[in-house]
Short mmCIF file of C-alpha atoms in Angstrom, two decimals:
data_model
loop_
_atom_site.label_atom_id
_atom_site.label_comp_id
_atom_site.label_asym_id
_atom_site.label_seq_id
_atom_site.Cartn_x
_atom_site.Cartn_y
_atom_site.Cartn_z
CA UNK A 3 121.24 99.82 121.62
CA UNK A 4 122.09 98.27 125.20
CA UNK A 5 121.63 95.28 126.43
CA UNK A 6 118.30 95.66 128.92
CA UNK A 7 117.66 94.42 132.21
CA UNK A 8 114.42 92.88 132.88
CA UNK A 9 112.82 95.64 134.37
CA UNK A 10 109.81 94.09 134.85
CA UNK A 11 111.72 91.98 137.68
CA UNK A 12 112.66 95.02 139.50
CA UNK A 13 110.62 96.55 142.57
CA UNK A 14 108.65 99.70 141.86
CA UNK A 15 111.03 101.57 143.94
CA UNK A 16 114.19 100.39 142.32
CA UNK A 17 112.56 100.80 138.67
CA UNK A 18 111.20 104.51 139.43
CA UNK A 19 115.15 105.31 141.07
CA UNK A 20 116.40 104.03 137.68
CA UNK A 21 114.19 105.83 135.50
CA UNK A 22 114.37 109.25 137.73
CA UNK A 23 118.50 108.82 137.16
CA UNK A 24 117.80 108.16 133.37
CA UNK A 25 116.10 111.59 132.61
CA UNK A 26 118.54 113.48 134.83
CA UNK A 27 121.12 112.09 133.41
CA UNK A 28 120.47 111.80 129.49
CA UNK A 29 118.05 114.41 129.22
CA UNK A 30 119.53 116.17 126.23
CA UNK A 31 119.75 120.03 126.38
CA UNK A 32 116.55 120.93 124.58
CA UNK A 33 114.01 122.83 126.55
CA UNK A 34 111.37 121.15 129.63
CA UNK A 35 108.19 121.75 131.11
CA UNK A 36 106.95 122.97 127.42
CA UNK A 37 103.50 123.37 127.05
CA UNK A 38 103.02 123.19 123.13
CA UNK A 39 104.58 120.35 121.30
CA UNK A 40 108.14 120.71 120.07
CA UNK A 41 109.09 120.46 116.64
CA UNK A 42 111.26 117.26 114.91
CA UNK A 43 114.65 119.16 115.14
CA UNK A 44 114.28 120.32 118.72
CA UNK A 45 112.77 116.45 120.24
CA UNK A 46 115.06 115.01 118.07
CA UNK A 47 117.91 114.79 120.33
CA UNK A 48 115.83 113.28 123.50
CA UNK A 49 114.20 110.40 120.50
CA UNK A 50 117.62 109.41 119.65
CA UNK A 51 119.00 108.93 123.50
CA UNK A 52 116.23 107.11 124.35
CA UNK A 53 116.70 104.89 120.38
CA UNK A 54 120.33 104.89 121.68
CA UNK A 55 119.07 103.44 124.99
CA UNK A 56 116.21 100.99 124.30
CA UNK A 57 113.73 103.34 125.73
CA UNK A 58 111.77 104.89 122.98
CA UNK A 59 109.33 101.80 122.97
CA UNK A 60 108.40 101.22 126.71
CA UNK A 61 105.57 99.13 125.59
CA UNK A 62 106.85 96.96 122.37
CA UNK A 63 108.10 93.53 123.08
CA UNK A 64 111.60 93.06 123.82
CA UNK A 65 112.19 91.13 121.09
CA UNK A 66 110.91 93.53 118.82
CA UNK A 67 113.20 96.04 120.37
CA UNK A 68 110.79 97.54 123.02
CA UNK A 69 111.29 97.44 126.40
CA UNK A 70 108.36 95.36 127.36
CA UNK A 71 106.90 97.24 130.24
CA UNK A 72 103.77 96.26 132.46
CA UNK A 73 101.08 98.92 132.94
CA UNK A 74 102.42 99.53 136.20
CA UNK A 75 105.87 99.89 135.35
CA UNK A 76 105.18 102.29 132.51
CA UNK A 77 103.17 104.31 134.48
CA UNK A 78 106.16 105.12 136.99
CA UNK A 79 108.24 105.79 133.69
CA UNK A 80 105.51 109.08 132.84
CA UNK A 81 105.64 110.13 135.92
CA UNK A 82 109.00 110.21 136.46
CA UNK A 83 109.81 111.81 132.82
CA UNK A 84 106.69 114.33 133.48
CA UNK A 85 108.02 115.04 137.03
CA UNK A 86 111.09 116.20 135.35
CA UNK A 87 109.69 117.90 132.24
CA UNK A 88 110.90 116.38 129.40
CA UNK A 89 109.56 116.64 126.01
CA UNK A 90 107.10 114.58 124.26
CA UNK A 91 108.79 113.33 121.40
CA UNK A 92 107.10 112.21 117.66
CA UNK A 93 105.74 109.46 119.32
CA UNK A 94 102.98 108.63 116.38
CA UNK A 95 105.68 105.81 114.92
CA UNK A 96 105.90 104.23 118.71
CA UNK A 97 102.51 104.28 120.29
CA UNK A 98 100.07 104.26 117.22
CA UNK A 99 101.74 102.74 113.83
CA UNK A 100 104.11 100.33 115.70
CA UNK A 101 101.48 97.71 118.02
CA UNK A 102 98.78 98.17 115.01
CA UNK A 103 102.10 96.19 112.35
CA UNK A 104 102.66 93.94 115.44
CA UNK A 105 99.38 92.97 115.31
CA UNK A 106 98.08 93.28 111.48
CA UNK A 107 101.52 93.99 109.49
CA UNK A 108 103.20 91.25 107.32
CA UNK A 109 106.65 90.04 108.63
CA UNK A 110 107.85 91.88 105.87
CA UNK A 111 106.22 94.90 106.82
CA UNK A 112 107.85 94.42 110.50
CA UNK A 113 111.33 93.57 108.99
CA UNK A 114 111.20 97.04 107.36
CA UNK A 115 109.43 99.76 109.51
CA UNK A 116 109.44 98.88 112.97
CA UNK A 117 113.32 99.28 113.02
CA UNK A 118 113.39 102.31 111.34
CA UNK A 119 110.60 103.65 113.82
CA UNK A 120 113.09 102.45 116.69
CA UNK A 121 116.14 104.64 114.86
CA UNK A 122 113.94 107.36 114.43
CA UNK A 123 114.74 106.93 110.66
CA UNK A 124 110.94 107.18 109.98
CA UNK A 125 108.98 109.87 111.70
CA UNK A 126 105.58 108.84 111.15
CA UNK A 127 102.10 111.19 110.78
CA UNK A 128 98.62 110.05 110.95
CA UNK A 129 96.37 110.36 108.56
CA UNK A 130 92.87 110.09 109.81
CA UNK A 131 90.43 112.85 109.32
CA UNK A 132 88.99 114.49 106.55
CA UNK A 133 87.01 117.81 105.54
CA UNK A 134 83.90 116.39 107.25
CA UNK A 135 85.27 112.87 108.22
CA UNK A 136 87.05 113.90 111.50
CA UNK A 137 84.51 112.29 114.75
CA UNK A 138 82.71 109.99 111.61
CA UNK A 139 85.74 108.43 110.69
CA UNK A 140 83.79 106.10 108.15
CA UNK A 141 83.11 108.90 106.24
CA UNK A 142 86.49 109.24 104.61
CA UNK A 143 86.37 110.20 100.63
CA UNK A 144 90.33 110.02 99.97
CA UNK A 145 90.42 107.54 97.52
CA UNK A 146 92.74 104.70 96.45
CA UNK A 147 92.65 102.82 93.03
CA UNK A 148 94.81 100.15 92.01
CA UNK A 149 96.50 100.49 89.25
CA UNK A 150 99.15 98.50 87.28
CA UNK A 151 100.60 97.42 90.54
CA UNK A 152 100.48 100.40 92.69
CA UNK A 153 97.74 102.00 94.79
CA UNK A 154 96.69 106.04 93.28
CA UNK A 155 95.64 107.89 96.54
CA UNK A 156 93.90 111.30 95.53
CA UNK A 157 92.32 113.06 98.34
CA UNK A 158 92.88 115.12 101.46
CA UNK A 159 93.87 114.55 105.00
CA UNK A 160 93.52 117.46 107.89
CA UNK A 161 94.63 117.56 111.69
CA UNK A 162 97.30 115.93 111.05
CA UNK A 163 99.39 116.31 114.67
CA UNK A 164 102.60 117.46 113.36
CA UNK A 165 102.61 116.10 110.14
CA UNK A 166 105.11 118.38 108.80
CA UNK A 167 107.80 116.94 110.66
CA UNK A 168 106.82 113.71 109.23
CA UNK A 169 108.60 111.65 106.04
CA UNK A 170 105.85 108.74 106.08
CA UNK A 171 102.07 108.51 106.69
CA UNK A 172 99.75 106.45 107.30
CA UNK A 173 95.96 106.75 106.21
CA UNK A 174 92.64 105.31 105.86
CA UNK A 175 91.16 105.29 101.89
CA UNK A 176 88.24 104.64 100.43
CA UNK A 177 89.05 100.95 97.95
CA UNK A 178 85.67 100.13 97.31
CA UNK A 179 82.39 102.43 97.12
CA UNK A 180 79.88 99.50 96.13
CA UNK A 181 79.64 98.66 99.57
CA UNK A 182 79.01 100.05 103.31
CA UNK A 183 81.19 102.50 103.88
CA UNK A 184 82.91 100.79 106.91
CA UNK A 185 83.64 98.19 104.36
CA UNK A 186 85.16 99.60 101.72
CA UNK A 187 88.40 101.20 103.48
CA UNK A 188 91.90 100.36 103.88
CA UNK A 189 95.07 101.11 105.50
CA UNK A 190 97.99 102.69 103.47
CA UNK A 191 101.18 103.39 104.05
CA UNK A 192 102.75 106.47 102.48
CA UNK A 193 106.10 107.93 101.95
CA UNK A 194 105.78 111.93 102.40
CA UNK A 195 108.48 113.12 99.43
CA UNK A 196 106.20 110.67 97.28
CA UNK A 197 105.48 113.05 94.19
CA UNK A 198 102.22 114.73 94.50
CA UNK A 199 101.93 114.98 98.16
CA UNK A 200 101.95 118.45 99.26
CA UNK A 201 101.00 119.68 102.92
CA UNK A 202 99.95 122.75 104.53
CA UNK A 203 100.19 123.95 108.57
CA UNK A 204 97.43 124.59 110.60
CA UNK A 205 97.99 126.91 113.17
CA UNK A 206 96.32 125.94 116.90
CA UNK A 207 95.17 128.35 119.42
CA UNK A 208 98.58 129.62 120.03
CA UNK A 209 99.30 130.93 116.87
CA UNK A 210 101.82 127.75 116.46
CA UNK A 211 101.76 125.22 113.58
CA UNK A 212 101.17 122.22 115.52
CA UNK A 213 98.96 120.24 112.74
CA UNK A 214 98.89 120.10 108.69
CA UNK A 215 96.33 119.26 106.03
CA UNK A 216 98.12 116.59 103.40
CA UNK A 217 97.27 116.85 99.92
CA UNK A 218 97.16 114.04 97.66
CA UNK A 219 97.13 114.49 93.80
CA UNK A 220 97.75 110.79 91.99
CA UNK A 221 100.01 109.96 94.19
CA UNK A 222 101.73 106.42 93.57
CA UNK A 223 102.41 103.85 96.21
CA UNK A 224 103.24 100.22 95.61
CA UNK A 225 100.42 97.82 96.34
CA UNK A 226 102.18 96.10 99.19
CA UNK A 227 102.16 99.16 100.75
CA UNK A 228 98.79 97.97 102.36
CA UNK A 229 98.22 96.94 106.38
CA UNK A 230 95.54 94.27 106.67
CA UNK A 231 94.15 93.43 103.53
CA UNK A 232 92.50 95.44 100.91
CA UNK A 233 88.70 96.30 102.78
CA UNK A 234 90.18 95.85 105.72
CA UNK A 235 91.26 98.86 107.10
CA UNK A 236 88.41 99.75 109.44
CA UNK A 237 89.50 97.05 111.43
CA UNK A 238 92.66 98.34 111.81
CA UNK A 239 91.74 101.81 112.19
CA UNK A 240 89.20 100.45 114.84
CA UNK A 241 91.68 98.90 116.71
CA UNK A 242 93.75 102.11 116.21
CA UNK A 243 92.07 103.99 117.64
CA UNK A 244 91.73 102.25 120.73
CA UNK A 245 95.78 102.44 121.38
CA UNK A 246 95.12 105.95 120.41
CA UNK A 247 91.97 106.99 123.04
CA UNK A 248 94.36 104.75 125.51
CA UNK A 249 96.94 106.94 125.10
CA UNK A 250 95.18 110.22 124.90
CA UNK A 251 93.90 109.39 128.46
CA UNK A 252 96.96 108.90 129.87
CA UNK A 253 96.70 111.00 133.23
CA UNK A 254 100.11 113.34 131.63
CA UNK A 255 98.61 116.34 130.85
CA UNK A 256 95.90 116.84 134.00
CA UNK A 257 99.09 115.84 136.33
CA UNK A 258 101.23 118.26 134.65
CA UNK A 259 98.87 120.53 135.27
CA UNK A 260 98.12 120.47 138.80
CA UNK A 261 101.76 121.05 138.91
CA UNK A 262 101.60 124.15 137.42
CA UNK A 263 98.39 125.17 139.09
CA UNK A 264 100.01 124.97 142.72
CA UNK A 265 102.39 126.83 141.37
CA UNK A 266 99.77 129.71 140.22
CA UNK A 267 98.25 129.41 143.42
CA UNK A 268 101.51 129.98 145.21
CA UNK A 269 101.94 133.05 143.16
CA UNK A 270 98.53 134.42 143.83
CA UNK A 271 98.77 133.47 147.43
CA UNK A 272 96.19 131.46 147.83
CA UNK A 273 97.82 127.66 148.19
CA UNK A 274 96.60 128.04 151.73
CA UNK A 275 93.16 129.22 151.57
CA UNK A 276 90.75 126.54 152.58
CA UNK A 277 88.14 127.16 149.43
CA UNK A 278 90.75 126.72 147.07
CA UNK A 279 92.49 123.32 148.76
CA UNK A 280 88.90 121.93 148.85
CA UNK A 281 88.86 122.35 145.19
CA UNK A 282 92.43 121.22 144.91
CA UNK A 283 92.51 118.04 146.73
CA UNK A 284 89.11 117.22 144.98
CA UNK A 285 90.87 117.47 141.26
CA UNK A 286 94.01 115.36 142.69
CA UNK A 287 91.69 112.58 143.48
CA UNK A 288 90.36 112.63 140.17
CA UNK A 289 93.60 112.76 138.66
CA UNK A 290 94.35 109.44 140.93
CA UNK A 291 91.30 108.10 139.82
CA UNK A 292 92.32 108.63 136.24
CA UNK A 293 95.63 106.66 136.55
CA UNK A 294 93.89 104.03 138.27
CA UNK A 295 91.03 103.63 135.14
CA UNK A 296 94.20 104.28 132.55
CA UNK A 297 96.29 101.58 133.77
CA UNK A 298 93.47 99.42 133.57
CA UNK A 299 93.65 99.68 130.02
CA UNK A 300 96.96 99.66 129.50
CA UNK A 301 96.75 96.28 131.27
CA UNK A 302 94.20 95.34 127.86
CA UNK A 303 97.00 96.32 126.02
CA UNK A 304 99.62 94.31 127.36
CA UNK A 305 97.33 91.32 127.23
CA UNK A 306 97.02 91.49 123.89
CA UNK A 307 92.93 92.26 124.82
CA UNK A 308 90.73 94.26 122.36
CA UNK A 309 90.29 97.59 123.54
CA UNK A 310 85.90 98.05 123.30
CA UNK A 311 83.70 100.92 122.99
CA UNK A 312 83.97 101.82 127.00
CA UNK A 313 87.54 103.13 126.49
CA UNK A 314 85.95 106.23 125.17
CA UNK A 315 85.31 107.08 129.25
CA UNK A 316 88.92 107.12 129.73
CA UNK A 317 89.06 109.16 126.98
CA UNK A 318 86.17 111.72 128.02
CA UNK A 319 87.13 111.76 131.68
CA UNK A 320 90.87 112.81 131.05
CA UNK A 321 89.89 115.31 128.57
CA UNK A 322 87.15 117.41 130.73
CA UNK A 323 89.11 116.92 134.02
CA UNK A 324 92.29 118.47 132.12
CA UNK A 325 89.67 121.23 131.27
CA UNK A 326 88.41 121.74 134.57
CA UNK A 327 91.82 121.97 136.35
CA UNK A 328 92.63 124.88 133.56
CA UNK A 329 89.31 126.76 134.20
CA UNK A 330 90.45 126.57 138.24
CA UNK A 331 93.93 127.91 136.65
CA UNK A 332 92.30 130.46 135.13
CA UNK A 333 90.01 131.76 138.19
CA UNK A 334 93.38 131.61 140.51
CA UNK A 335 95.71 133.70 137.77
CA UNK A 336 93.18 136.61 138.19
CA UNK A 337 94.32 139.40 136.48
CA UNK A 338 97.14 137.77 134.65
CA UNK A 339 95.42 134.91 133.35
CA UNK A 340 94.70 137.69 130.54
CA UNK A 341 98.26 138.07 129.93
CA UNK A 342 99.52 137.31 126.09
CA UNK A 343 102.81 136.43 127.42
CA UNK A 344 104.21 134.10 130.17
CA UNK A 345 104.16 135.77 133.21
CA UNK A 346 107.99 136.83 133.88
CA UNK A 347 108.55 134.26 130.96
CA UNK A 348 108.08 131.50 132.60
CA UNK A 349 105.57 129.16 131.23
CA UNK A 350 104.67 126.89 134.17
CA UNK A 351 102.95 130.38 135.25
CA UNK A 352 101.22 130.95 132.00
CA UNK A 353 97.10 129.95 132.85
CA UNK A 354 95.90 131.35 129.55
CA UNK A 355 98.12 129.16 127.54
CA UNK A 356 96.95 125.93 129.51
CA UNK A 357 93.55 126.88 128.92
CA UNK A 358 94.01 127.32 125.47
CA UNK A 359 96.04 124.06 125.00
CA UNK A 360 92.90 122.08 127.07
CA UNK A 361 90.14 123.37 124.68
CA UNK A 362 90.33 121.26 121.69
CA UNK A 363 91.11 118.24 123.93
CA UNK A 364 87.33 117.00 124.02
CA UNK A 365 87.83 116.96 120.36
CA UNK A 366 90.91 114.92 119.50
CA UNK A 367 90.14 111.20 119.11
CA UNK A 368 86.60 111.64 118.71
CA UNK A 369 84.34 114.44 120.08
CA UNK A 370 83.09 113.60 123.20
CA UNK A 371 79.53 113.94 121.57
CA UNK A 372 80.70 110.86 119.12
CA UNK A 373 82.22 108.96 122.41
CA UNK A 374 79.06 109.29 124.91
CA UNK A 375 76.75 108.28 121.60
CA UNK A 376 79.08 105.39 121.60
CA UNK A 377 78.92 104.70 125.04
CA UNK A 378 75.25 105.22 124.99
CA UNK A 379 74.62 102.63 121.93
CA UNK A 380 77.22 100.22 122.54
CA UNK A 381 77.48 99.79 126.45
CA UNK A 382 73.84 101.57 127.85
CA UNK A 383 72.42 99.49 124.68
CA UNK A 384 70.39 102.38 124.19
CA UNK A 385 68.05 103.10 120.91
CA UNK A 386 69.92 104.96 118.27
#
């Protein structure tokens, strides 16, 4: 790894010239502008230039390796890699599983994954939902008994974002069934070749296997192995998922995709009809008003703040705004937004499959039933 400058010294300007010249110029030759996620040995190469680099934490502390960025700075950093299409790499290790063992892990537990996150050693999975545990996380029936020194796990885990590609996991299990059942969970971690863990894709909407379900059968992990404290997991997962619903309304995906929908519009020769620019110019300013409510949070973050309840309408307006923008995609592609295949190839021109890809969004991280219940009990105050 280089030595960093302190980028949070530099002006906007200067930072978003150096990260524009980083992409163009280490952007390994995998492919850009993909719409579906890429697979462990195609992203690999861009994870390991940015490792290489000191770039494949923009939000961990410097002296944990990460390169410490304000909200504002790592803003201009998306942008700037979305702008020129690279890939999203594995990123579960660095957004989700790295601040939660900055914040709960042992020293230990730092000492031994967060460096191995960095190297890309340890491609990470989440193990959240269940068979009927997905938006009611506290549901969760995977179970985890102590036992001469090591934690038995037997259960299931589904929706796991490419958990294939993954060699550890981490999960939420059931420790202790005398009491509430927000009580009674905690946070394992859990090497993937461990014997009796087995996994099976899930293909999405595409026909591609982008998730898993993880089996396991008795499988063994040692009882340090643990994030938190034994009961404590919900916490954790709590906290978890507010980095998560953070991240997932980043304003990425609805940018990316006005991108590509001026370029549909171009194509269907529209761009310059005055119905459709009314429409356009009023999803930009949502998308504007998206990265101004994102970076809001991403300010909690830095500040070491608890990220509340209300993060779920950052989380609810990203996810129907990236639907909307598809729907206009859709109306716009006219007869080809019925077409199987990428128009000439090219995927940028492809409405169905951004349509597609923006369904399940109101589902991941919560449904948005779950997050305006939550919004309605714990911000309106409303009666259950």
């Amino acid at each position: 790894m280089t030595d960093l400058p302190d980028f949070n010294a530099m002006t906007d300007a200067d930072f978003r010239a150096l990260a524009r010249d980083f992409v163009e110029t280490n952007y390994p030759d995998i492919p850009r502008y993909t719409l579906g996620r890429l697979h462990w040995d195609e992203v690999k190469p861009w994870y390991l230039v940015l490792s290489e680099h000191g770039w494949i934490c923009p939000t961990w502390p410097r002296e944990h390796g990460g390169m410490g960025l304000t909200a504002g700075k790592h803003l201009i950093l998306i942008e700037e890699f979305e702008r020129y299409g690279a890939a999203r790499v594995n990123d579960i290790g660095p957004v989700m599983l790295g601040p939660l063992l900055l914040k709960y892990g042992t020293e230990a537990q730092k000492a031994e994954f967060l460096p191995k996150i960095l190297s890309g050693e340890h491609v990470w999975a989440q193990g959240y939902s269940e068979p009927g545990a997905g938006s009611d996380l506290a549901a969760v029936r995977c179970e985890a008994v102590l036992e001469g020194g090591d934690w038995v796990i037997n259960g299931q885990k589904t929706w796991c974002t490419l958990g294939m590609d993954a060699n550890w996991i981490f999960i939420l299990a059931r420790t202790d069934k005398t009491v509430k059942k927000q009580a009674g969970i905690s946070f394992l971690l859990v090497p993937m070749d461990a014997p009796g863990v087995t996994t099976r894709n899930i293909e999405n909407l595409e026909r591609e296997a982008e998730f898993c379900e993880v089996f396991f059968d008795d499988v063994r992990v040692p009882a340090d192995h643990i994030v938190g404290g034994v009961n404590e997991g919900w916490t954790a997962a709590k906290a978890l998922l507010g980095h998560e619903r953070v991240f997932i309304g980043a304003p990425r995906l609805s940018a990316a995709a006005m991108t590509r929908l001026k370029r549909i519009a171009l194509r269907a020769g529209v761009w310059h009809d005055p119905v459709f620019r009314d429409r356009y110019v009023a999803l930009q300013c949502d998308v504007a008003d998206l990265g101004d409510l994102f970076e809001t949070y991403v300010d909690k973050l830095r500040g070491g703040q608890t990220i509340g309840a209300d993060v779920a309408m950052l989380k609810i307006f990203q996810s129907e705004l990236y639907q909307r923008i598809s729907e206009l995609m859709m109306e716009v592609a006219g007869e080809e937004a019925g077409l199987a295949q990428a128009p000439e190839g090219d995927r940028q021109l492809h409405a169905a499959a951004t349509w597609l890809s923006a369904r399940p969004t109101t589902i991941f991280g919560g449904s948005t039933e779950i997050m305006r219940n939550m919004l309605a009990k714990a911000i309106l105050e409303l009666p259950s």
